[in-house]
Structures are given as C-alpha cells and as structure tokens.
Coordinates of C-alpha atoms in Angstrom, one line a residue:
M1 CA -10.6 -1.3 -11.4
V2 CA -9.7 2.4 -11.3
V3 CA -10.3 4.5 -8.2
D4 CA -9.7 8.3 -8.3
D5 CA -11.7 11.2 -7.0
H6 CA -11.1 13.3 -10.2
P7 CA -13.5 12.2 -12.9
M8 CA -11.4 13.3 -15.9
W9 CA -8.3 11.6 -14.5
R10 CA -10.3 8.4 -13.5
D11 CA -11.9 8.2 -17.0
A12 CA -8.6 8.8 -18.8
V13 CA -6.8 6.1 -16.9
A14 CA -9.7 3.7 -17.4
R15 CA -9.8 4.5 -21.1
D16 CA -6.0 4.1 -21.5
L17 CA -6.2 0.7 -19.8
A18 CA -9.1 -0.5 -21.9
A19 CA -7.4 0.6 -25.1
A20 CA -4.4 -1.4 -24.0
G21 CA -6.6 -4.6 -23.7
F22 CA -7.4 -4.5 -20.0
D23 CA -10.9 -5.3 -18.8
V24 CA -11.7 -2.4 -16.6
V25 CA -14.5 -3.9 -14.4
A26 CA -15.4 -0.8 -12.4
T27 CA -14.4 2.7 -11.4
A28 CA -15.0 4.6 -8.2
G29 CA -14.7 8.2 -7.0
D30 CA -14.5 7.8 -3.2
G31 CA -13.3 5.4 -0.6
P32 CA -16.5 3.7 0.5
E33 CA -17.7 3.4 -3.1
A34 CA -14.3 1.8 -4.0
V35 CA -14.7 -0.8 -1.2
R36 CA -18.3 -1.6 -2.2
R37 CA -17.6 -2.0 -5.9
A38 CA -14.3 -3.9 -5.4
R39 CA -16.2 -6.4 -3.2
A40 CA -18.9 -6.8 -5.9
V41 CA -16.6 -7.2 -8.9
A42 CA -13.5 -8.7 -7.3
P43 CA -10.8 -7.1 -9.6
R44 CA -7.4 -8.6 -10.0
V45 CA -5.7 -5.2 -9.9
L46 CA -6.8 -2.0 -8.3
V47 CA -5.3 1.3 -9.5
L48 CA -5.8 3.5 -6.5
D49 CA -5.3 7.1 -5.6
L50 CA -4.5 7.8 -2.0
N51 CA -6.4 11.1 -1.6
L52 CA -10.0 10.0 -1.6
P53 CA -13.1 11.5 0.0
G54 CA -14.9 9.4 2.6
M55 CA -12.0 7.1 3.3
P56 CA -8.3 7.4 2.6
G57 CA -6.8 5.2 -0.1
V58 CA -4.5 3.6 2.5
Q59 CA -7.6 2.4 4.4
V60 CA -9.3 1.2 1.2
C61 CA -6.1 -0.8 0.4
K62 CA -6.0 -2.3 4.0
E63 CA -9.6 -3.4 3.9
L64 CA -9.6 -4.9 0.4
V65 CA -6.2 -6.6 0.6
G66 CA -7.1 -7.8 4.1
A67 CA -10.2 -9.5 2.7
D68 CA -8.5 -10.7 -0.5
P69 CA -4.7 -11.1 -0.2
A70 CA -4.6 -12.1 -3.9
L71 CA -5.7 -8.5 -4.9
R72 CA -2.8 -6.5 -6.4
V73 CA -2.9 -2.7 -5.7
L74 CA -1.0 -0.2 -7.7
V75 CA -1.1 3.2 -6.0
L76 CA -1.2 6.0 -8.6
S77 CA -0.7 9.3 -6.7
A78 CA 0.5 12.8 -7.1
S79 CA 2.3 12.6 -3.8
G80 CA 5.9 11.3 -3.7
E81 CA 6.2 12.0 0.0
H82 CA 8.1 9.3 1.8
A83 CA 5.5 8.8 4.5
D84 CA 2.8 8.3 1.8
V85 CA 4.8 5.7 -0.1
L86 CA 5.7 3.7 3.1
E87 CA 2.1 3.8 4.4
A88 CA 0.8 2.6 1.0
V89 CA 3.3 -0.4 1.1
K90 CA 2.4 -1.1 4.7
S91 CA -1.3 -1.2 3.9
G92 CA -0.7 -3.9 1.2
A93 CA 0.1 -2.0 -2.0
T94 CA 2.1 -3.9 -4.5
G95 CA 3.5 -0.8 -6.2
Y96 CA 3.5 3.0 -6.2
L97 CA 3.5 5.1 -9.4
M98 CA 3.5 8.9 -9.6
K99 CA 0.8 10.5 -11.6
S100 CA 3.5 12.2 -13.7
A101 CA 4.1 8.8 -15.3
G102 CA 3.2 8.5 -19.0
A103 CA 0.5 6.2 -20.3
Q104 CA 2.8 3.5 -21.5
E105 CA 4.6 3.5 -18.1
L106 CA 1.2 3.1 -16.4
I107 CA 0.2 0.2 -18.7
D108 CA 3.5 -1.5 -18.1
A109 CA 3.1 -1.0 -14.3
V110 CA -0.4 -2.5 -14.3
R111 CA 0.8 -5.5 -16.3
R112 CA 3.7 -6.1 -13.9
T113 CA 1.4 -5.5 -10.9
A114 CA -1.0 -8.1 -12.2
V115 CA 1.6 -10.8 -12.0
G116 CA 2.8 -9.7 -8.5
D117 CA 5.9 -7.8 -9.4
P118 CA 6.6 -4.8 -7.2
V119 CA 6.5 -1.6 -9.3
F120 CA 7.7 1.7 -8.1
T121 CA 8.5 5.1 -9.7
P122 CA 12.3 5.4 -10.0
G123 CA 13.6 6.7 -6.8
L124 CA 10.8 5.4 -4.7
A125 CA 12.1 1.8 -4.9
G126 CA 15.2 2.8 -3.1
L127 CA 13.2 4.4 -0.4
V128 CA 11.2 1.3 0.2
L129 CA 14.3 -0.9 0.1
G130 CA 16.1 1.4 2.5
E131 CA 13.1 1.2 5.0
Y132 CA 13.0 -2.6 4.7
R133 CA 16.7 -2.8 5.5
R134 CA 16.4 -0.4 8.4
L135 CA 13.5 -2.5 9.9
A136 CA 15.5 -5.7 9.3
T137 CA 18.5 -4.4 11.3
D138 CA 16.9 -2.2 14.0
P139 CA 15.1 -3.8 16.8
A140 CA 11.4 -3.0 17.0
P141 CA 10.7 -0.4 19.7
A142 CA 8.5 -1.5 22.5
A143 CA 5.0 -0.2 22.4
A144 CA 4.3 2.6 25.0
D145 CA 1.5 0.4 26.6
E146 CA 3.6 -2.7 26.5
P147 CA 4.9 -3.6 30.0
K148 CA 8.7 -3.8 30.4
A149 CA 10.3 -7.1 31.4
P150 CA 10.6 -7.2 35.2
Q151 CA 14.1 -6.7 36.5
L152 CA 15.3 -9.1 39.2
T153 CA 17.1 -7.9 42.3
D154 CA 20.5 -9.4 43.0
R155 CA 18.9 -11.6 45.8
E156 CA 16.2 -12.8 43.4
T157 CA 18.8 -13.7 40.8
E158 CA 20.7 -15.6 43.5
V159 CA 17.6 -17.5 44.5
L160 CA 16.8 -18.3 40.9
R161 CA 20.2 -19.8 40.4
L162 CA 19.9 -22.0 43.4

C-alpha cells in the first residue's frame, strides 16, 4: 500500500512497484484514509510519507503497527531530519528511505522491508544505531510527574538496619 498526499508522487510509486511485480492493494492521500484503507485491505508493507493531512504519518504508523505488529512500514520522505527519522522508528517503522532514492533503490527497499530487514538511506542507519547505543548506555531519565524515591533520614536508616 502506498500513502502520500501528492497524487503524482503516489501514483508514480504505485506504478513502479506494480511494474516490479508487487501487488499494490491500495493507495491513500491522507492519514485517516490511510488508516481506514489499511485496516480494510491488510497490506504486508506500507510505503508511507510522514507529512500527511489529517493525521501525521508517525501517528498512522503507530496506529497500524499497534493493531498489526506483522505490518512492515517503509517511510518514504523528503525529510532527512534526525528527529523525523527517530520518531518514525519509534512509531514502528521498519525502514526510512529518502524521496531522492531511485526507483530501483525503492523497489529493493520494499522487497527487504517485506521480509523484515531494516532499510535506511545511507547515513540514516548510523543515526539510528547511534541513538540505540545512546539509549542502551544512558539511564532513562525519570518522568517529570514520576515521584522520586523517598530518602531516609539517618535515624530511619538505623531503625531499618535494626
């Protein structure tokens, strides 16, 4: 399934994928339409733009992957901003490809995404790996609304030991 708010871009991607032998089961031009159609046709792979009217692509991804964890999402975006890439991955995207990619690169990315391989535009893979490493080594910060562990006075500590 192909989701993009630009009709010419959406149609071209769907046409390229169909010509490569993929069964494009649906297309959509906005977030709510993407969610409705994806639920109706249950695609294996969703090629998704992030900048969508009605509902951002990240939210579309969260909702659909949350309902069907087997769904593979390949974000196809003009944005290479680090925050956009990390948000897409956090929302459940399997990969992230820039719209500057060629048709053959897109076709290869969809094939790899379909089997669960993570696919990223060169340069973005290092960003995702670096963020993963940072999260694995840094302790998670406490939420602002999360109460801190109570601190015992010296006398309370003494009583506890006894």
